[in-house]
PDB file of C-alpha atoms in Angstrom:
ATOM      1  CA  MET A 123    -109.701-134.763-194.873  1.00  0.00           C
ATOM      2  CA  ALA A 124    -108.336-135.402-198.285  1.00  0.00           C
ATOM      3  CA  ALA A 125    -110.664-132.711-199.612  1.00  0.00           C
ATOM      4  CA  ARG A 126    -109.282-130.171-197.124  1.00  0.00           C
ATOM      5  CA  LYS A 127    -105.730-131.064-198.051  1.00  0.00           C
ATOM      6  CA  ARG A 128    -106.566-130.519-201.728  1.00  0.00           C
ATOM      7  CA  ALA A 129    -108.175-127.168-200.863  1.00  0.00           C
ATOM      8  CA  ILE A 130    -104.983-126.067-199.085  1.00  0.00           C
ATOM      9  CA  GLN A 131    -102.856-127.223-202.007  1.00  0.00           C
ATOM     10  CA  LEU A 132    -105.094-125.418-204.512  1.00  0.00           C
ATOM     11  CA  ALA A 133    -105.000-122.200-202.473  1.00  0.00           C
ATOM     12  CA  LEU A 134    -101.203-122.194-202.316  1.00  0.00           C
ATOM     13  CA  ALA A 135    -100.923-123.018-206.014  1.00  0.00           C
ATOM     14  CA  LEU A 136    -103.276-120.165-206.952  1.00  0.00           C
ATOM     15  CA  PHE A 137    -101.453-117.655-204.760  1.00  0.00           C
ATOM     16  CA  GLY A 138     -98.029-118.722-206.010  1.00  0.00           C
ATOM     17  CA  THR A 139     -99.167-118.547-209.639  1.00  0.00           C
ATOM     18  CA  GLY A 140    -100.610-115.091-209.010  1.00  0.00           C
ATOM     19  CA  CYS A 141     -97.274-113.936-207.595  1.00  0.00           C
ATOM     20  CA  LEU A 142     -95.464-115.247-210.673  1.00  0.00           C
ATOM     21  CA  VAL A 143     -97.900-113.484-213.011  1.00  0.00           C
ATOM     22  CA  CYS A 144     -97.417-110.203-211.125  1.00  0.00           C
ATOM     23  CA  ALA A 145     -93.636-110.528-211.061  1.00  0.00           C
ATOM     24  CA  LEU A 146     -93.556-111.156-214.820  1.00  0.00           C
ATOM     25  CA  SER A 147     -96.228-108.598-215.708  1.00  0.00           C
ATOM     26  CA  GLY A 148     -95.512-105.866-218.216  1.00  0.00           C
ATOM     27  CA  SER A 149     -98.888-104.156-218.085  1.00  0.00           C
ATOM     28  CA  PHE A 150    -101.545-103.202-215.577  1.00  0.00           C
ATOM     29  CA  ALA A 151    -104.012-105.726-217.049  1.00  0.00           C
ATOM     30  CA  VAL A 152    -101.602-108.631-216.556  1.00  0.00           C
ATOM     31  CA  MET A 153    -100.782-107.486-213.026  1.00  0.00           C
ATOM     32  CA  LEU A 154    -104.511-107.244-212.261  1.00  0.00           C
ATOM     33  CA  ALA A 155    -104.964-110.828-213.470  1.00  0.00           C
ATOM     34  CA  GLY A 156    -102.163-111.900-211.140  1.00  0.00           C
ATOM     35  CA  ARG A 157    -103.795-110.088-208.230  1.00  0.00           C
ATOM     36  CA  VAL A 158    -107.065-111.902-208.954  1.00  0.00           C
ATOM     37  CA  LEU A 159    -105.244-115.236-208.715  1.00  0.00           C
ATOM     38  CA  MET A 160    -103.587-114.140-205.482  1.00  0.00           C
ATOM     39  CA  GLY A 161    -106.983-113.150-204.113  1.00  0.00           C
ATOM     40  CA  ALA A 162    -108.412-116.545-205.032  1.00  0.00           C
ATOM     41  CA  GLY A 163    -105.556-118.135-203.112  1.00  0.00           C
ATOM     42  CA  ALA A 164    -106.743-116.335-199.988  1.00  0.00           C
ATOM     43  CA  MET A 165    -109.087-119.292-199.471  1.00  0.00           C
ATOM     44  CA  PHE A 166    -106.083-120.773-197.677  1.00  0.00           C
ATOM     45  CA  SER A 167    -106.987-118.883-194.464  1.00  0.00           C
ATOM     46  CA  ALA A 168    -110.455-120.433-194.254  1.00  0.00           C
ATOM     47  CA  ALA A 169    -109.207-123.910-195.158  1.00  0.00           C
ATOM     48  CA  ALA A 170    -106.414-123.781-192.577  1.00  0.00           C
ATOM     49  CA  SER A 171    -108.764-122.415-189.883  1.00  0.00           C
ATOM     50  CA  ALA A 172    -111.341-125.132-190.526  1.00  0.00           C
ATOM     51  CA  LEU A 173    -108.616-127.784-190.383  1.00  0.00           C
ATOM     52  CA  ALA A 174    -107.313-126.437-187.059  1.00  0.00           C
ATOM     53  CA  VAL A 175    -110.799-126.289-185.518  1.00  0.00           C
ATOM     54  CA  SER A 176    -111.629-129.834-186.600  1.00  0.00           C
ATOM     55  CA  LEU A 177    -108.506-131.377-185.068  1.00  0.00           C
ATOM     56  CA  VAL A 178    -108.840-130.191-181.459  1.00  0.00           C
ATOM     57  CA  ALA A 179    -111.374-130.313-178.632  1.00  0.00           C
ATOM     58  CA  PRO A 180    -113.688-127.276-178.343  1.00  0.00           C
ATOM     59  CA  ALA A 181    -111.861-126.062-175.231  1.00  0.00           C
ATOM     60  CA  LEU A 182    -108.643-125.741-177.242  1.00  0.00           C
ATOM     61  CA  ARG A 183    -110.050-123.988-180.326  1.00  0.00           C
ATOM     62  CA  GLY A 184    -108.736-120.582-179.334  1.00  0.00           C
ATOM     63  CA  ARG A 185    -105.217-121.905-178.880  1.00  0.00           C
ATOM     64  CA  ALA A 186    -105.351-123.852-182.150  1.00  0.00           C
ATOM     65  CA  LEU A 187    -106.586-120.833-184.096  1.00  0.00           C
ATOM     66  CA  SER A 188    -103.997-118.563-182.507  1.00  0.00           C
ATOM     67  CA  ILE A 189    -101.252-120.928-183.708  1.00  0.00           C
ATOM     68  CA  THR A 190    -102.860-120.997-187.158  1.00  0.00           C
ATOM     69  CA  PHE A 191    -102.881-117.211-187.341  1.00  0.00           C
ATOM     70  CA  LEU A 192     -99.391-116.946-185.900  1.00  0.00           C
ATOM     71  CA  GLY A 193     -98.013-117.165-189.430  1.00  0.00           C
ATOM     72  CA  MET A 194    -100.020-114.096-190.423  1.00  0.00           C
ATOM     73  CA  SER A 195     -98.663-112.209-187.420  1.00  0.00           C
ATOM     74  CA  ILE A 196     -95.086-113.240-188.188  1.00  0.00           C
ATOM     75  CA  SER A 197     -95.575-112.108-191.773  1.00  0.00           C
ATOM     76  CA  TYR A 198     -96.210-108.606-190.444  1.00  0.00           C
ATOM     77  CA  ALA A 199     -93.194-108.858-188.155  1.00  0.00           C
ATOM     78  CA  VAL A 200     -90.857-110.171-190.848  1.00  0.00           C
ATOM     79  CA  GLY A 201     -92.438-110.239-194.295  1.00  0.00           C
ATOM     80  CA  VAL A 202     -93.891-106.724-194.436  1.00  0.00           C
ATOM     81  CA  PRO A 203     -90.789-104.827-193.187  1.00  0.00           C
ATOM     82  CA  VAL A 204     -88.370-106.992-195.182  1.00  0.00           C
ATOM     83  CA  GLY A 205     -90.567-106.694-198.279  1.00  0.00           C
ATOM     84  CA  ALA A 206     -90.839-102.931-197.820  1.00  0.00           C
ATOM     85  CA  TRP A 207     -87.063-102.599-197.468  1.00  0.00           C
ATOM     86  CA  LEU A 208     -86.378-104.809-200.500  1.00  0.00           C
ATOM     87  CA  GLY A 209     -88.918-102.853-202.516  1.00  0.00           C
ATOM     88  CA  PHE A 210     -87.283 -99.559-201.611  1.00  0.00           C
ATOM     89  CA  GLU A 211     -83.774-100.820-202.317  1.00  0.00           C
ATOM     90  CA  TYR A 212     -84.199-103.177-205.290  1.00  0.00           C
ATOM     91  CA  GLY A 213     -87.673-102.613-206.747  1.00  0.00           C
ATOM     92  CA  TRP A 214     -91.104-104.067-206.072  1.00  0.00           C
ATOM     93  CA  ARG A 215     -90.616-107.230-208.166  1.00  0.00           C
ATOM     94  CA  VAL A 216     -88.024-108.678-205.778  1.00  0.00           C
ATOM     95  CA  PRO A 217     -90.408-109.214-202.809  1.00  0.00           C
ATOM     96  CA  VAL A 218     -93.055-110.548-205.219  1.00  0.00           C
ATOM     97  CA  TRP A 219     -90.592-113.148-206.518  1.00  0.00           C
ATOM     98  CA  LEU A 220     -89.803-114.095-202.924  1.00  0.00           C
ATOM     99  CA  SER A 221     -93.518-114.494-202.218  1.00  0.00           C
ATOM    100  CA  ALA A 222     -93.814-116.845-205.184  1.00  0.00           C
ATOM    101  CA  GLY A 223     -90.917-118.906-203.881  1.00  0.00           C
ATOM    102  CA  ALA A 224     -92.382-119.021-200.369  1.00  0.00           C
ATOM    103  CA  SER A 225     -95.735-120.185-201.775  1.00  0.00           C
ATOM    104  CA  LEU A 226     -94.028-123.001-203.681  1.00  0.00           C
ATOM    105  CA  ALA A 227     -92.137-124.047-200.549  1.00  0.00           C
ATOM    106  CA  MET A 228     -95.373-124.091-198.546  1.00  0.00           C
ATOM    107  CA  LEU A 229     -97.123-126.115-201.247  1.00  0.00           C
ATOM    108  CA  VAL A 230     -94.391-128.752-201.019  1.00  0.00           C
ATOM    109  CA  ALA A 231     -94.549-128.693-197.202  1.00  0.00           C
ATOM    110  CA  ALA A 232     -98.349-129.016-197.118  1.00  0.00           C
ATOM    111  CA  SER A 233     -98.296-131.855-199.613  1.00  0.00           C
ATOM    112  CA  TRP A 234     -95.775-133.676-197.443  1.00  0.00           C
ATOM    113  CA  LEU A 235     -96.941-132.855-193.903  1.00  0.00           C
ATOM    114  CA  VAL A 236    -100.756-132.782-194.082  1.00  0.00           C
ATOM    115  CA  PRO A 237    -102.014-136.396-194.095  1.00  0.00           C
ATOM    116  CA  SER A 238    -104.808-137.321-196.472  1.00  0.00           C
ATOM    117  CA  ASN A 239    -106.387-139.955-194.244  1.00  0.00           C
ATOM    118  CA  MET A 240    -106.935-138.191-190.914  1.00  0.00           C
ATOM    119  CA  ALA A 241    -110.344-138.781-189.385  1.00  0.00           C
ATOM    120  CA  SER A 242    -112.265-135.509-189.365  1.00  0.00           C
ATOM    121  CA  ALA A 243    -115.694-134.395-190.372  1.00  0.00           C
ATOM    122  CA  GLY A 244    -115.816-132.649-193.678  1.00  0.00           C
ATOM    123  CA  ALA A 245    -117.788-129.587-194.635  1.00  0.00           C
ATOM    124  CA  SER A 246    -121.480-130.196-195.215  1.00  0.00           C
ATOM    125  CA  PHE A 247    -124.240-128.083-196.733  1.00  0.00           C
ATOM    126  CA  ALA A 248    -126.780-130.000-194.642  1.00  0.00           C
ATOM    127  CA  GLY A 249    -128.247-127.469-192.213  1.00  0.00           C
ATOM    128  CA  PHE A 250    -126.100-124.649-193.586  1.00  0.00           C
ATOM    129  CA  GLY A 251    -129.113-122.451-194.316  1.00  0.00           C
ATOM    130  CA  ALA A 252    -130.335-122.692-190.724  1.00  0.00           C
ATOM    131  CA  ALA A 253    -126.856-121.965-189.415  1.00  0.00           C
ATOM    132  CA  ALA A 254    -126.322-118.976-191.704  1.00  0.00           C
ATOM    133  CA  ARG A 255    -129.647-117.442-190.639  1.00  0.00           C
ATOM    134  CA  GLN A 256    -128.670-117.351-186.979  1.00  0.00           C
ATOM    135  CA  GLY A 257    -128.477-113.811-185.673  1.00  0.00           C
ATOM    136  CA  ALA A 258    -125.225-114.626-183.893  1.00  0.00           C
ATOM    137  CA  VAL A 259    -123.656-115.872-187.145  1.00  0.00           C
ATOM    138  CA  LEU A 260    -124.812-112.824-189.104  1.00  0.00           C
ATOM    139  CA  ARG A 261    -123.493-110.499-186.392  1.00  0.00           C
ATOM    140  CA  THR A 262    -120.153-112.290-186.437  1.00  0.00           C
ATOM    141  CA  TRP A 263    -119.828-111.814-190.190  1.00  0.00           C
ATOM    142  CA  LEU A 264    -120.876-108.167-189.847  1.00  0.00           C
ATOM    143  CA  ARG A 265    -118.359-107.658-187.059  1.00  0.00           C
ATOM    144  CA  THR A 266    -115.560-109.092-189.197  1.00  0.00           C
ATOM    145  CA  LEU A 267    -116.538-106.769-192.051  1.00  0.00           C
ATOM    146  CA  LEU A 268    -116.621-103.669-189.825  1.00  0.00           C
ATOM    147  CA  TYR A 269    -113.475-104.634-187.939  1.00  0.00           C
ATOM    148  CA  PHE A 270    -111.414-104.965-191.109  1.00  0.00           C
ATOM    149  CA  ILE A 271    -112.859-101.808-192.667  1.00  0.00           C
ATOM    150  CA  ALA A 272    -111.667-100.021-189.534  1.00  0.00           C
ATOM    151  CA  ILE A 273    -108.179-101.543-189.585  1.00  0.00           C
ATOM    152  CA  PHE A 274    -107.504-101.203-193.300  1.00  0.00           C
ATOM    153  CA  SER A 275    -108.808 -97.665-193.529  1.00  0.00           C
ATOM    154  CA  VAL A 276    -105.386 -97.011-191.998  1.00  0.00           C
ATOM    155  CA  PHE A 277    -103.260-100.059-192.775  1.00  0.00           C
ATOM    156  CA  ALA A 278    -103.909 -99.946-196.538  1.00  0.00           C
ATOM    157  CA  TYR A 279    -101.791 -96.763-196.491  1.00  0.00           C
ATOM    158  CA  ILE A 280     -99.591 -97.594-193.500  1.00  0.00           C
ATOM    159  CA  GLY A 281     -96.297 -96.576-195.135  1.00  0.00           C
ATOM    160  CA  PRO A 282     -97.456 -93.080-196.163  1.00  0.00           C
ATOM    161  CA  VAL A 283     -99.371 -92.714-192.868  1.00  0.00           C
ATOM    162  CA  LEU A 284     -96.243 -93.439-190.824  1.00  0.00           C
ATOM    163  CA  GLN A 285     -94.231 -91.048-192.977  1.00  0.00           C
ATOM    164  CA  ALA A 286     -96.892 -88.375-192.434  1.00  0.00           C
ATOM    165  CA  LEU A 287     -96.783 -88.914-188.678  1.00  0.00           C
ATOM    166  CA  ASN A 288     -92.973 -88.941-188.466  1.00  0.00           C
ATOM    167  CA  ALA A 289     -90.504 -88.575-191.331  1.00  0.00           C
ATOM    168  CA  MET A 290     -88.601 -91.864-191.569  1.00  0.00           C
ATOM    169  CA  SER A 291     -85.896 -93.492-193.636  1.00  0.00           C
ATOM    170  CA  SER A 292     -86.675 -96.809-195.307  1.00  0.00           C
ATOM    171  CA  THR A 293     -84.791 -98.597-192.504  1.00  0.00           C
ATOM    172  CA  GLN A 294     -86.736 -96.784-189.768  1.00  0.00           C
ATOM    173  CA  LEU A 295     -89.991 -97.575-191.519  1.00  0.00           C
ATOM    174  CA  SER A 296     -89.075-101.245-191.744  1.00  0.00           C
ATOM    175  CA  ILE A 297     -88.146-101.338-188.058  1.00  0.00           C
ATOM    176  CA  THR A 298     -91.454 -99.689-187.106  1.00  0.00           C
ATOM    177  CA  LEU A 299     -93.403-102.218-189.167  1.00  0.00           C
ATOM    178  CA  ALA A 300     -91.385-105.040-187.612  1.00  0.00           C
ATOM    179  CA  VAL A 301     -92.234-103.794-184.119  1.00  0.00           C
ATOM    180  CA  PHE A 302     -95.906-103.684-185.110  1.00  0.00           C
ATOM    181  CA  GLY A 303     -95.660-107.236-186.436  1.00  0.00           C
ATOM    182  CA  LEU A 304     -94.014-108.505-183.251  1.00  0.00           C
ATOM    183  CA  ALA A 305     -96.843-106.933-181.279  1.00  0.00           C
ATOM    184  CA  GLY A 306     -99.183-108.852-183.574  1.00  0.00           C
ATOM    185  CA  VAL A 307     -97.432-112.103-182.672  1.00  0.00           C
ATOM    186  CA  VAL A 308     -97.978-111.349-178.977  1.00  0.00           C
ATOM    187  CA  GLY A 309    -101.598-110.421-179.694  1.00  0.00           C
ATOM    188  CA  THR A 310    -102.277-113.584-181.664  1.00  0.00           C
ATOM    189  CA  LEU A 311    -100.974-115.835-178.900  1.00  0.00           C
ATOM    190  CA  SER A 312    -102.534-113.870-176.056  1.00  0.00           C
ATOM    191  CA  GLY A 313    -105.865-113.679-177.894  1.00  0.00           C
ATOM    192  CA  GLY A 314    -106.017-117.461-178.207  1.00  0.00           C
ATOM    193  CA  TRP A 315    -105.067-117.867-174.542  1.00  0.00           C
ATOM    194  CA  ALA A 316    -107.644-115.279-173.386  1.00  0.00           C
ATOM    195  CA  ASN A 317    -110.339-116.917-175.491  1.00  0.00           C
ATOM    196  CA  ASP A 318    -109.797-120.280-173.785  1.00  0.00           C
ATOM    197  CA  ARG A 319    -109.394-118.692-170.338  1.00  0.00           C
ATOM    198  CA  PHE A 320    -112.099-116.004-170.282  1.00  0.00           C
ATOM    199  CA  GLY A 321    -114.318-116.793-173.274  1.00  0.00           C
ATOM    200  CA  SER A 322    -114.618-115.187-176.693  1.00  0.00           C
ATOM    201  CA  LEU A 323    -117.057-112.381-175.860  1.00  0.00           C
ATOM    202  CA  PRO A 324    -115.215-110.790-172.889  1.00  0.00           C
ATOM    203  CA  THR A 325    -111.945-111.107-174.807  1.00  0.00           C
ATOM    204  CA  MET A 326    -113.316-109.399-177.920  1.00  0.00           C
ATOM    205  CA  ARG A 327    -114.995-106.607-175.958  1.00  0.00           C
ATOM    206  CA  VAL A 328    -111.714-105.648-174.316  1.00  0.00           C
ATOM    207  CA  GLN A 329    -109.697-105.971-177.514  1.00  0.00           C
ATOM    208  CA  MET A 330    -112.145-104.006-179.657  1.00  0.00           C
ATOM    209  CA  SER A 331    -112.354-101.213-177.082  1.00  0.00           C
ATOM    210  CA  VAL A 332    -108.564-100.952-176.957  1.00  0.00           C
ATOM    211  CA  LEU A 333    -108.280-101.040-180.751  1.00  0.00           C
ATOM    212  CA  VAL A 334    -110.777 -98.199-181.247  1.00  0.00           C
ATOM    213  CA  THR A 335    -108.964 -96.146-178.608  1.00  0.00           C
ATOM    214  CA  MET A 336    -105.637 -96.594-180.395  1.00  0.00           C
ATOM    215  CA  MET A 337    -107.209 -95.538-183.721  1.00  0.00           C
ATOM    216  CA  ALA A 338    -108.441 -92.357-182.085  1.00  0.00           C
ATOM    217  CA  VAL A 339    -105.075 -91.676-180.415  1.00  0.00           C
ATOM    218  CA  LEU A 340    -102.787 -92.367-183.407  1.00  0.00           C
ATOM    219  CA  PRO A 341    -103.193 -88.966-185.169  1.00  0.00           C
ATOM    220  CA  PHE A 342    -102.227 -87.189-181.920  1.00  0.00           C
ATOM    221  CA  THR A 343     -98.807 -88.892-181.957  1.00  0.00           C
ATOM    222  CA  ARG A 344     -97.669 -86.857-184.972  1.00  0.00           C
ATOM    223  CA  GLY A 345     -94.116 -85.637-184.436  1.00  0.00           C
ATOM    224  CA  HIS A 346     -93.521 -88.084-181.572  1.00  0.00           C
ATOM    225  CA  LEU A 347     -91.982 -91.272-182.956  1.00  0.00           C
ATOM    226  CA  TYR A 348     -91.933 -93.265-179.737  1.00  0.00           C
ATOM    227  CA  ALA A 349     -95.554 -92.385-178.995  1.00  0.00           C
ATOM    228  CA  THR A 350     -96.461 -93.569-182.495  1.00  0.00           C
ATOM    229  CA  MET A 351     -94.617 -96.844-181.959  1.00  0.00           C
ATOM    230  CA  ALA A 352     -96.200 -97.386-178.532  1.00  0.00           C
ATOM    231  CA  THR A 353     -99.643 -96.805-180.019  1.00  0.00           C
ATOM    232  CA  LEU A 354     -98.925 -99.268-182.814  1.00  0.00           C
ATOM    233  CA  VAL A 355     -97.710-101.887-180.326  1.00  0.00           C
ATOM    234  CA  VAL A 356    -100.977-101.735-178.367  1.00  0.00           C
ATOM    235  CA  TRP A 357    -102.905-101.620-181.673  1.00  0.00           C
ATOM    236  CA  GLY A 358    -101.105-104.752-182.898  1.00  0.00           C
ATOM    237  CA  ILE A 359    -101.767-106.703-179.702  1.00  0.00           C
ATOM    238  CA  ALA A 360    -105.470-105.811-179.664  1.00  0.00           C
ATOM    239  CA  GLY A 361    -106.045-106.092-183.411  1.00  0.00           C
ATOM    240  CA  PHE A 362    -104.348-109.439-183.978  1.00  0.00           C
ATOM    241  CA  GLY A 363    -105.784-110.723-180.707  1.00  0.00           C
ATOM    242  CA  MET A 364    -109.298-110.475-182.158  1.00  0.00           C
ATOM    243  CA  MET A 365    -108.806-113.156-184.796  1.00  0.00           C
ATOM    244  CA  ALA A 366    -108.764-116.330-182.694  1.00  0.00           C
ATOM    245  CA  PRO A 367    -111.777-115.514-180.457  1.00  0.00           C
ATOM    246  CA  GLN A 368    -113.793-114.263-183.425  1.00  0.00           C
ATOM    247  CA  GLN A 369    -113.200-117.469-185.390  1.00  0.00           C
ATOM    248  CA  SER A 370    -113.656-119.647-182.322  1.00  0.00           C
ATOM    249  CA  ARG A 371    -117.001-118.003-181.586  1.00  0.00           C
ATOM    250  CA  LEU A 372    -118.170-118.588-185.146  1.00  0.00           C
ATOM    251  CA  ALA A 373    -117.097-122.238-185.146  1.00  0.00           C
ATOM    252  CA  SER A 374    -118.925-122.881-181.862  1.00  0.00           C
ATOM    253  CA  LEU A 375    -122.245-121.590-183.262  1.00  0.00           C
ATOM    254  CA  ALA A 376    -122.556-124.421-185.806  1.00  0.00           C
ATOM    255  CA  PRO A 377    -119.705-126.942-185.493  1.00  0.00           C
ATOM    256  CA  ALA A 378    -120.862-129.121-188.402  1.00  0.00           C
ATOM    257  CA  GLN A 379    -120.911-126.152-190.778  1.00  0.00           C
ATOM    258  CA  ALA A 380    -117.785-124.501-189.349  1.00  0.00           C
ATOM    259  CA  PRO A 381    -115.661-124.816-192.540  1.00  0.00           C
ATOM    260  CA  LEU A 382    -118.317-123.065-194.649  1.00  0.00           C
ATOM    261  CA  LEU A 383    -119.019-120.407-192.011  1.00  0.00           C
ATOM    262  CA  LEU A 384    -115.305-119.710-191.614  1.00  0.00           C
ATOM    263  CA  SER A 385    -114.927-119.494-195.392  1.00  0.00           C
ATOM    264  CA  LEU A 386    -117.629-116.835-195.626  1.00  0.00           C
ATOM    265  CA  ASN A 387    -116.081-115.070-192.650  1.00  0.00           C
ATOM    266  CA  GLY A 388    -112.853-114.969-194.646  1.00  0.00           C
ATOM    267  CA  SER A 389    -114.793-113.354-197.484  1.00  0.00           C
ATOM    268  CA  MET A 390    -115.994-110.654-195.073  1.00  0.00           C
ATOM    269  CA  LEU A 391    -112.370-110.117-194.072  1.00  0.00           C
ATOM    270  CA  TYR A 392    -111.236-109.455-197.630  1.00  0.00           C
ATOM    271  CA  VAL A 393    -114.280-107.341-198.510  1.00  0.00           C
ATOM    272  CA  GLY A 394    -113.622-105.278-195.393  1.00  0.00           C
ATOM    273  CA  THR A 395    -109.966-104.913-196.355  1.00  0.00           C
ATOM    274  CA  ALA A 396    -110.943-103.599-199.794  1.00  0.00           C
ATOM    275  CA  LEU A 397    -113.669-101.281-198.484  1.00  0.00           C
ATOM    276  CA  GLY A 398    -111.348 -99.825-195.853  1.00  0.00           C
ATOM    277  CA  ALA A 399    -108.853 -98.848-198.553  1.00  0.00           C
ATOM    278  CA  VAL A 400    -111.595 -97.409-200.793  1.00  0.00           C
ATOM    279  CA  ILE A 401    -113.246 -95.397-198.013  1.00  0.00           C
ATOM    280  CA  SER A 402    -109.976 -93.881-196.802  1.00  0.00           C
ATOM    281  CA  GLY A 403    -108.816 -93.254-200.361  1.00  0.00           C
ATOM    282  CA  SER A 404    -111.989 -91.323-201.109  1.00  0.00           C
ATOM    283  CA  LEU A 405    -111.346 -89.063-198.109  1.00  0.00           C
ATOM    284  CA  LEU A 406    -107.700 -88.239-198.782  1.00  0.00           C
ATOM    285  CA  GLY A 407    -108.721 -84.954-200.375  1.00  0.00           C
ATOM    286  CA  GLN A 408    -110.375 -83.862-197.117  1.00  0.00           C
ATOM    287  CA  LEU A 409    -108.051 -85.453-194.548  1.00  0.00           C
ATOM    288  CA  HIS A 410    -104.306 -85.435-194.008  1.00  0.00           C
ATOM    289  CA  LEU A 411    -102.694 -88.879-194.146  1.00  0.00           C
ATOM    290  CA  SER A 412    -101.828 -88.582-190.470  1.00  0.00           C
ATOM    291  CA  GLN A 413    -105.561 -88.354-189.652  1.00  0.00           C
ATOM    292  CA  LEU A 414    -106.658 -91.612-191.298  1.00  0.00           C
ATOM    293  CA  GLY A 415    -106.882 -93.299-187.892  1.00  0.00           C
ATOM    294  CA  TRP A 416    -110.059 -91.322-187.273  1.00  0.00           C
ATOM    295  CA  VAL A 417    -111.697 -92.817-190.368  1.00  0.00           C
ATOM    296  CA  GLY A 418    -111.644 -96.265-188.792  1.00  0.00           C
ATOM    297  CA  VAL A 419    -113.094 -95.167-185.438  1.00  0.00           C
ATOM    298  CA  PRO A 420    -116.811 -95.180-186.449  1.00  0.00           C
ATOM    299  CA  PHE A 421    -116.493 -98.627-187.999  1.00  0.00           C
ATOM    300  CA  GLY A 422    -114.665 -99.913-184.932  1.00  0.00           C
ATOM    301  CA  LEU A 423    -117.423 -98.542-182.697  1.00  0.00           C
ATOM    302  CA  LEU A 424    -120.057-100.277-184.824  1.00  0.00           C
ATOM    303  CA  ALA A 425    -118.105-103.538-184.540  1.00  0.00           C
ATOM    304  CA  LEU A 426    -118.000-103.038-180.764  1.00  0.00           C
ATOM    305  CA  LEU A 427    -121.744-102.367-180.782  1.00  0.00           C
ATOM    306  CA  THR A 428    -122.443-105.776-182.325  1.00  0.00           C
ATOM    307  CA  LEU A 429    -120.914-107.341-179.211  1.00  0.00           C
ATOM    308  CA  ALA A 430    -123.514-105.630-177.032  1.00  0.00           C
ATOM    309  CA  PHE A 431    -126.204-107.829-178.607  1.00  0.00           C
ATOM    310  CA  GLU A 432    -124.385-111.118-178.106  1.00  0.00           C
ATOM    311  CA  PRO A 433    -125.862-113.456-175.485  1.00  0.00           C
ATOM    312  CA  ALA A 434    -123.354-115.205-173.263  1.00  0.00           C
ATOM    313  CA  HIS A 435    -124.578-118.614-174.410  1.00  0.00           C
ATOM    314  CA  VAL A 436    -125.974-119.625-177.793  1.00  0.00           C
ATOM    315  CA  ARG A 437    -127.227-123.114-178.498  1.00  0.00           C
ATOM    316  CA  PRO A 438    -125.217-124.516-181.421  1.00  0.00           C
ATOM    317  CA  VAL A 439    -127.024-125.517-184.603  1.00  0.00           C
ATOM    318  CA  MET A 440    -126.527-129.235-185.113  1.00  0.00           C
ATOM    319  CA  ALA A 441    -126.052-130.936-188.450  1.00  0.00           C
ATOM    320  CA  ALA A 442    -129.288-131.746-190.268  1.00  0.00           C
ATOM    321  CA  PRO A 443    -129.931-135.300-191.425  1.00  0.00           C
ATOM    322  CA  ALA A 444    -128.621-136.170-194.856  1.00  0.00           C
ATOM    323  CA  GLY A 445    -130.944-134.934-197.555  1.00  0.00           C
ATOM    324  CA  SER A 446    -132.318-132.087-195.435  1.00  0.00           C
ATOM    325  CA  PRO A 447    -132.174-128.548-196.851  1.00  0.00           C
TER     326      PRO A 447
END
């Protein structure tokens, strides 16, 4: 467990340092270096997920992961709108400085609150190759990639997209983002509950279907603010609700290798986030900003298609004996 605590501390230190570099940057090259450090700090998500999974019984994994991801949901409810408002009013460096301070506070809290001597199995490369070659594992990684391409083909440009759908003041935009974030909080908690109550596959099939529908509907809400907000609320519940069952499913496929599998799943998340922004950005010359929701629909459908091939029960890969490849 000490190794996991150090991984969490390192992740927070890297992210906080990256924020400081960005806030102090005077050139694009320096800012890019800061962003690289912030990206490296994203390992925190995988480390925290693996820690949560290892500390609870399998039947409670969904609930544990939903609590873990609750912070991400709250960040959309509070951090994104507050950061957007501060950026509009006082300049972009102010929210970056606040992010650096929050990272430092979390580093202190993690160092104090996470024990170093808790009994828990650590990550092992023994049997990792067999686990990673499972079709169910590969489909889970692919689904994460497609799912985040779909989401961030819109969310990478969410401010301009919302302005294109309905002209808003900075305050209205912040309120809309806060409503979306609160929906994400509900989705995160309900997704963990549904995973433990109904299972990961039925939960994800419903959520992915709803998410794709909302992506298709969003462009039609142009000029109707309340319809846009209602669509975003349902989007937030379904989208954030996917995270706990997706991670829980992956952890159940190879419990001994769960930390490594979750780490690579996190990599798929960030690659998907980047690709979604690139794909939508390349189409801005052909599509109006208000139509970006349609860009994510094909990727969402492909993610939904991967669920059609999932068997209800998969025998977990057990840890190989020490020294095995």
